[in-house]
Amino acid sequence: MATTAEPKAADSATPPEGIRVEMMNVRGQMLRVAIKEGRAGRRPLLMFNGIGANLELGFPFLEALKETPVILFDVPGVGGSPMPRLPYRPPTLARLAKNLVKMLGHDEVDVSGVSWGGGLAQQFAYQYPRLCRRLVLVATSSGWTMVPGKPGVLSKMASIKRYTDKGYMRSIASEIYGGDFRRDPTLIESHAAGMRPSSNAGYMLQLLAMTGWTSVPFLWRLRQPTLILSGTDDPLIPVANARLLHRLIPDSRLELIDNGHLFVVTRPKETAEMVESFLLEGH
């Protein structure tokens, strides 16, 4: 995909130690990419973020990983990555991610996806089975075939306002995310501090990309060992969706967490330990 806009400048805030952020031209599409170096010999973890989420929101989890290298990028139209020339679908983004991985010199990666990004992770694993070694699915579903959350919660998610208005985000955090945000409303402060508003057009592209998409027809063909993590108090993506993924993916493991949708944000250390332990099994 080529871009019609000049690349946005990288955010001036200094990334945490050990993480570098740079703009990369991936076959005509500028991407803002975060790279964390890990232990020598370890395969990198390619991460797909949630809808509207800029890469800074993943930094607490990246920092919590002790040995695993990470590749994380802003989807076109989100964060620091400029808009694409044309709308995209999950296979298009999977190909873009594959090209990025190859540019960085990797022949094999582990892949993870959170929420909306979990759909991309499933697509990537199916589309590039030789490139994807292990798969981690966090608080996600199989697409339009999912068991939906409450209508009132989903309607709030359909609006970009939670990313452009931090006061609004604070007011709805416990309702849409559940878990730790119900118990401690102040937790949203650190999350909101890391948000970088995406454009309305970029957010709409993400919504439209998943319209009509489902992984159900190919989940049974995934051969990667897969870790599925789900919060038991997730108003957005009920735990029934994780159970469906577990049932359909042959070599999968389901771990339920007494938390909400964003446990990877509120409890990055515990989540990173689970993920890293799973990835280490393959070494």
Protein backbone atom coordinates (compact mmCIF):
# COMPACT_ATOMS: atom_id res chain seq x y z
CA MET A 1 0.00 0.00 0.00
CA ALA A 2 1.33 3.43 -0.84
CA THR A 3 0.55 6.54 1.14
CA THR A 4 -0.90 9.83 -0.06
CA ALA A 5 0.36 11.80 2.94
CA GLU A 6 3.74 12.73 4.31
CA PRO A 7 4.80 10.53 7.22
CA LYS A 8 4.02 11.98 10.60
CA ALA A 9 6.94 12.81 12.81
CA ALA A 10 7.62 10.33 15.55
CA ASP A 11 6.27 11.31 18.95
CA SER A 12 8.75 13.49 20.79
CA ALA A 13 8.38 11.59 24.04
CA THR A 14 11.36 9.38 24.76
CA PRO A 15 10.50 5.65 24.63
CA PRO A 16 11.40 3.52 27.66
CA GLU A 17 14.95 2.24 27.85
CA GLY A 18 15.56 -0.68 25.52
CA ILE A 19 12.80 0.30 23.07
CA ARG A 20 13.48 2.29 19.92
CA VAL A 21 10.86 3.90 17.69
CA GLU A 22 11.45 4.76 14.05
CA MET A 23 9.64 5.44 10.81
CA MET A 24 10.07 2.74 8.17
CA ASN A 25 9.04 2.67 4.52
CA VAL A 26 7.49 -0.75 3.93
CA ARG A 27 6.97 -1.01 0.18
CA GLY A 28 5.57 2.51 -0.08
CA GLN A 29 3.64 2.60 3.21
CA MET A 30 5.30 4.53 6.02
CA LEU A 31 4.94 2.79 9.38
CA ARG A 32 5.87 3.94 12.84
CA VAL A 33 7.56 0.92 14.39
CA ALA A 34 8.68 0.11 17.93
CA ILE A 35 11.42 -2.47 18.33
CA LYS A 36 12.62 -4.00 21.57
CA GLU A 37 15.80 -6.04 21.56
CA GLY A 38 15.75 -9.25 23.57
CA ARG A 39 17.97 -12.14 24.41
CA ALA A 40 20.24 -13.28 21.58
CA GLY A 41 18.79 -16.21 19.66
CA ARG A 42 15.19 -15.57 20.68
CA ARG A 43 12.55 -15.17 17.98
CA PRO A 44 10.84 -11.79 18.00
CA LEU A 45 7.20 -11.41 18.99
CA LEU A 46 5.21 -9.56 16.34
CA MET A 47 2.38 -7.75 18.11
CA PHE A 48 -0.91 -6.40 16.76
CA ASN A 49 -2.58 -3.73 18.90
CA GLY A 50 -6.27 -3.11 19.55
CA ILE A 51 -8.46 -0.78 17.51
CA GLY A 52 -7.37 2.85 17.68
CA ALA A 53 -4.42 1.98 19.91
CA ASN A 54 -1.06 3.62 19.26
CA LEU A 55 2.09 1.68 20.02
CA GLU A 56 2.82 3.60 23.24
CA LEU A 57 -0.08 1.78 24.87
CA GLY A 58 1.88 -1.45 24.50
CA PHE A 59 5.03 -0.16 26.20
CA PRO A 60 4.21 -1.42 29.75
CA PHE A 61 3.82 -4.96 28.38
CA LEU A 62 6.97 -4.65 26.28
CA GLU A 63 8.94 -3.50 29.30
CA ALA A 64 7.62 -6.45 31.34
CA LEU A 65 8.96 -9.00 28.85
CA LYS A 66 12.36 -10.07 30.16
CA GLU A 67 13.93 -11.90 27.21
CA THR A 68 11.61 -11.68 24.21
CA PRO A 69 12.38 -9.27 21.34
CA VAL A 70 9.30 -7.41 20.08
CA ILE A 71 8.09 -5.76 16.88
CA LEU A 72 5.05 -3.47 17.25
CA PHE A 73 3.76 -0.94 14.74
CA ASP A 74 1.03 1.64 14.33
CA VAL A 75 -1.53 0.46 11.77
CA PRO A 76 -1.87 2.93 8.84
CA GLY A 77 -4.01 5.85 9.95
CA VAL A 78 -3.36 5.24 13.66
CA GLY A 79 -0.77 6.84 15.94
CA GLY A 80 2.24 7.92 13.89
CA SER A 81 1.56 5.90 10.74
CA PRO A 82 0.00 7.95 7.93
CA MET A 83 -3.15 6.96 6.10
CA PRO A 84 -2.93 4.39 3.31
CA ARG A 85 -3.97 5.24 -0.23
CA LEU A 86 -6.68 2.59 -0.24
CA PRO A 87 -8.82 0.88 2.41
CA TYR A 88 -7.44 -2.43 3.64
CA ARG A 89 -8.66 -5.83 4.77
CA PRO A 90 -7.03 -8.27 7.25
CA PRO A 91 -5.10 -10.11 4.48
CA THR A 92 -3.68 -6.76 3.32
CA LEU A 93 -2.44 -5.87 6.80
CA ALA A 94 -1.05 -9.38 7.27
CA ARG A 95 0.97 -8.94 4.08
CA LEU A 96 2.17 -5.51 5.24
CA ALA A 97 3.30 -7.04 8.55
CA LYS A 98 5.03 -9.89 6.70
CA ASN A 99 6.94 -7.40 4.57
CA LEU A 100 7.98 -5.50 7.72
CA VAL A 101 9.22 -8.70 9.36
CA LYS A 102 11.23 -9.58 6.26
CA MET A 103 12.70 -6.06 6.08
CA LEU A 104 13.92 -6.50 9.64
CA GLY A 105 15.67 -9.70 8.62
CA HIS A 106 13.53 -12.36 10.32
CA ASP A 107 12.52 -15.69 8.79
CA GLU A 108 10.31 -16.74 11.70
CA VAL A 109 8.39 -14.91 14.43
CA ASP A 110 5.92 -15.57 17.20
CA VAL A 111 2.71 -13.56 16.82
CA SER A 112 0.29 -12.01 19.30
CA GLY A 113 -2.81 -9.87 18.98
CA VAL A 114 -4.97 -7.98 21.46
CA SER A 115 -8.71 -7.52 20.87
CA TRP A 116 -9.09 -6.16 17.29
CA GLY A 117 -5.45 -7.08 16.72
CA GLY A 118 -6.24 -10.67 17.64
CA GLY A 119 -8.11 -10.98 14.36
CA LEU A 120 -5.01 -9.83 12.49
CA ALA A 121 -2.88 -12.31 14.44
CA GLN A 122 -5.19 -15.16 13.39
CA GLN A 123 -5.10 -14.00 9.77
CA PHE A 124 -1.29 -13.75 9.83
CA ALA A 125 -0.90 -17.24 11.30
CA TYR A 126 -3.17 -18.70 8.62
CA GLN A 127 -1.74 -16.68 5.74
CA TYR A 128 1.94 -17.24 6.60
CA PRO A 129 2.18 -20.55 8.49
CA ARG A 130 5.91 -20.95 7.83
CA LEU A 131 6.64 -17.49 9.19
CA CYS A 132 4.51 -17.82 12.34
CA ARG A 133 5.84 -20.30 14.92
CA ARG A 134 3.56 -19.71 17.94
CA LEU A 135 0.38 -17.69 18.40
CA VAL A 136 -0.93 -15.72 21.39
CA LEU A 137 -4.52 -14.43 21.32
CA VAL A 138 -5.50 -11.90 23.99
CA ALA A 139 -9.08 -10.81 24.73
CA THR A 140 -10.18 -11.44 21.17
CA SER A 141 -12.70 -13.28 18.99
CA SER A 142 -13.28 -14.95 15.64
CA GLY A 143 -14.69 -11.80 13.99
CA TRP A 144 -18.32 -11.22 13.01
CA THR A 145 -19.22 -14.70 14.27
CA MET A 146 -18.33 -13.64 17.82
CA VAL A 147 -20.62 -13.73 20.82
CA PRO A 148 -21.22 -9.97 21.15
CA GLY A 149 -20.83 -7.82 24.21
CA LYS A 150 -23.58 -5.60 25.55
CA PRO A 151 -25.04 -3.24 22.88
CA GLY A 152 -24.41 -0.15 25.01
CA VAL A 153 -20.76 -1.07 25.43
CA LEU A 154 -20.27 -1.84 21.73
CA SER A 155 -21.82 1.48 20.71
CA LYS A 156 -19.25 3.33 22.81
CA MET A 157 -16.45 1.30 21.24
CA ALA A 158 -17.64 2.26 17.75
CA SER A 159 -16.76 5.90 18.47
CA ILE A 160 -13.24 7.29 18.38
CA LYS A 161 -14.21 9.70 21.19
CA ARG A 162 -12.58 7.53 23.86
CA TYR A 163 -9.21 8.20 22.21
CA THR A 164 -9.72 11.89 21.49
CA ASP A 165 -11.39 12.87 24.77
CA LYS A 166 -9.53 11.58 27.83
CA GLY A 167 -12.25 12.82 30.15
CA TYR A 168 -14.78 10.71 28.26
CA MET A 169 -12.43 7.72 28.43
CA ARG A 170 -12.21 8.09 32.21
CA SER A 171 -16.00 8.23 32.51
CA ILE A 172 -16.64 5.01 30.57
CA ALA A 173 -13.53 2.92 31.39
CA SER A 174 -15.12 0.72 34.04
CA GLU A 175 -18.20 0.09 31.86
CA ILE A 176 -16.39 -0.91 28.68
CA TYR A 177 -13.28 -2.57 30.10
CA GLY A 178 -14.48 -4.11 33.39
CA GLY A 179 -12.07 -5.94 35.67
CA ASP A 180 -9.46 -3.81 37.43
CA PHE A 181 -11.07 -0.61 36.17
CA ARG A 182 -14.20 -1.41 38.19
CA ARG A 183 -12.13 -1.92 41.32
CA ASP A 184 -9.80 1.04 40.87
CA PRO A 185 -11.03 3.82 38.54
CA THR A 186 -7.69 5.68 38.90
CA LEU A 187 -5.97 3.02 36.79
CA ILE A 188 -7.29 4.65 33.63
CA GLU A 189 -5.06 7.67 34.24
CA SER A 190 -1.81 5.99 33.17
CA HIS A 191 -3.55 4.36 30.21
CA ALA A 192 -5.06 7.65 29.07
CA ALA A 193 -1.69 9.38 29.41
CA GLY A 194 -0.23 7.12 26.72
CA MET A 195 -3.02 7.66 24.18
CA ARG A 196 -2.27 9.46 20.92
CA PRO A 197 -5.47 10.30 19.01
CA SER A 198 -5.85 8.68 15.61
CA SER A 199 -7.85 10.31 12.85
CA ASN A 200 -11.55 9.63 12.40
CA ALA A 201 -10.73 8.22 8.96
CA GLY A 202 -8.06 5.91 10.39
CA TYR A 203 -10.43 4.60 13.04
CA MET A 204 -13.17 4.01 10.46
CA LEU A 205 -10.72 2.07 8.28
CA GLN A 206 -10.08 -0.26 11.19
CA LEU A 207 -13.79 -0.75 11.80
CA LEU A 208 -14.50 -1.40 8.13
CA ALA A 209 -11.55 -3.76 7.76
CA MET A 210 -13.19 -6.35 9.99
CA THR A 211 -16.70 -5.97 8.56
CA GLY A 212 -17.80 -9.43 7.44
CA TRP A 213 -14.45 -11.00 8.34
CA THR A 214 -14.33 -14.21 10.36
CA SER A 215 -11.62 -16.76 11.11
CA VAL A 216 -14.04 -19.65 11.73
CA PRO A 217 -13.51 -21.26 8.29
CA PHE A 218 -9.76 -21.60 8.82
CA LEU A 219 -9.21 -21.93 12.58
CA TRP A 220 -9.18 -25.73 12.35
CA ARG A 221 -6.27 -25.45 9.90
CA LEU A 222 -4.01 -23.51 12.27
CA ARG A 223 -1.14 -25.73 13.35
CA GLN A 224 0.72 -23.27 15.55
CA PRO A 225 0.67 -23.95 19.28
CA THR A 226 -1.71 -21.25 20.52
CA LEU A 227 -2.19 -19.57 23.89
CA ILE A 228 -5.63 -17.99 24.38
CA LEU A 229 -5.99 -15.49 27.25
CA SER A 230 -9.37 -14.11 28.28
CA GLY A 231 -10.72 -12.04 31.15
CA THR A 232 -13.76 -13.44 32.94
CA ASP A 233 -15.19 -9.91 33.37
CA ASP A 234 -14.85 -8.61 29.80
CA PRO A 235 -17.87 -6.51 28.74
CA LEU A 236 -16.55 -6.14 25.18
CA ILE A 237 -15.58 -9.69 24.25
CA PRO A 238 -17.28 -12.21 26.56
CA VAL A 239 -15.30 -15.27 27.60
CA ALA A 240 -17.50 -17.47 25.38
CA ASN A 241 -15.44 -16.21 22.45
CA ALA A 242 -12.23 -17.54 23.94
CA ARG A 243 -13.89 -20.90 24.51
CA LEU A 244 -14.92 -20.97 20.84
CA LEU A 245 -11.37 -20.23 19.69
CA HIS A 246 -10.07 -22.94 22.00
CA ARG A 247 -12.57 -25.43 20.62
CA LEU A 248 -11.68 -24.71 16.99
CA ILE A 249 -7.89 -24.29 17.13
CA PRO A 250 -6.38 -27.81 17.34
CA ASP A 251 -3.26 -27.15 19.42
CA SER A 252 -4.54 -24.48 21.78
CA ARG A 253 -4.51 -23.76 25.48
CA LEU A 254 -7.07 -21.55 27.24
CA GLU A 255 -6.18 -19.49 30.30
CA LEU A 256 -8.94 -17.54 32.05
CA ILE A 257 -7.98 -14.48 34.06
CA ASP A 258 -10.03 -12.89 36.84
CA ASN A 259 -10.00 -9.50 35.16
CA GLY A 260 -11.50 -7.44 32.37
CA HIS A 261 -10.70 -6.62 28.76
CA LEU A 262 -7.40 -4.80 29.33
CA PHE A 263 -5.57 -7.08 31.77
CA VAL A 264 -2.53 -6.80 29.50
CA VAL A 265 -2.51 -3.07 30.39
CA THR A 266 -3.42 -3.17 34.09
CA ARG A 267 -1.33 -6.26 34.88
CA PRO A 268 1.48 -6.24 32.32
CA LYS A 269 3.98 -8.12 34.48
CA GLU A 270 1.68 -11.09 35.18
CA THR A 271 0.54 -11.23 31.54
CA ALA A 272 4.11 -11.02 30.25
CA GLU A 273 5.15 -13.89 32.50
CA MET A 274 2.38 -16.10 31.09
CA VAL A 275 3.19 -15.20 27.51
CA GLU A 276 6.94 -15.57 27.89
CA SER A 277 6.58 -18.92 29.63
CA PHE A 278 4.47 -20.16 26.71
CA LEU A 279 6.94 -18.89 24.11
CA LEU A 280 9.87 -20.48 25.94
CA GLU A 281 8.28 -23.90 25.64
CA GLY A 282 9.18 -23.95 21.98
CA HIS A 283 12.91 -23.37 22.55
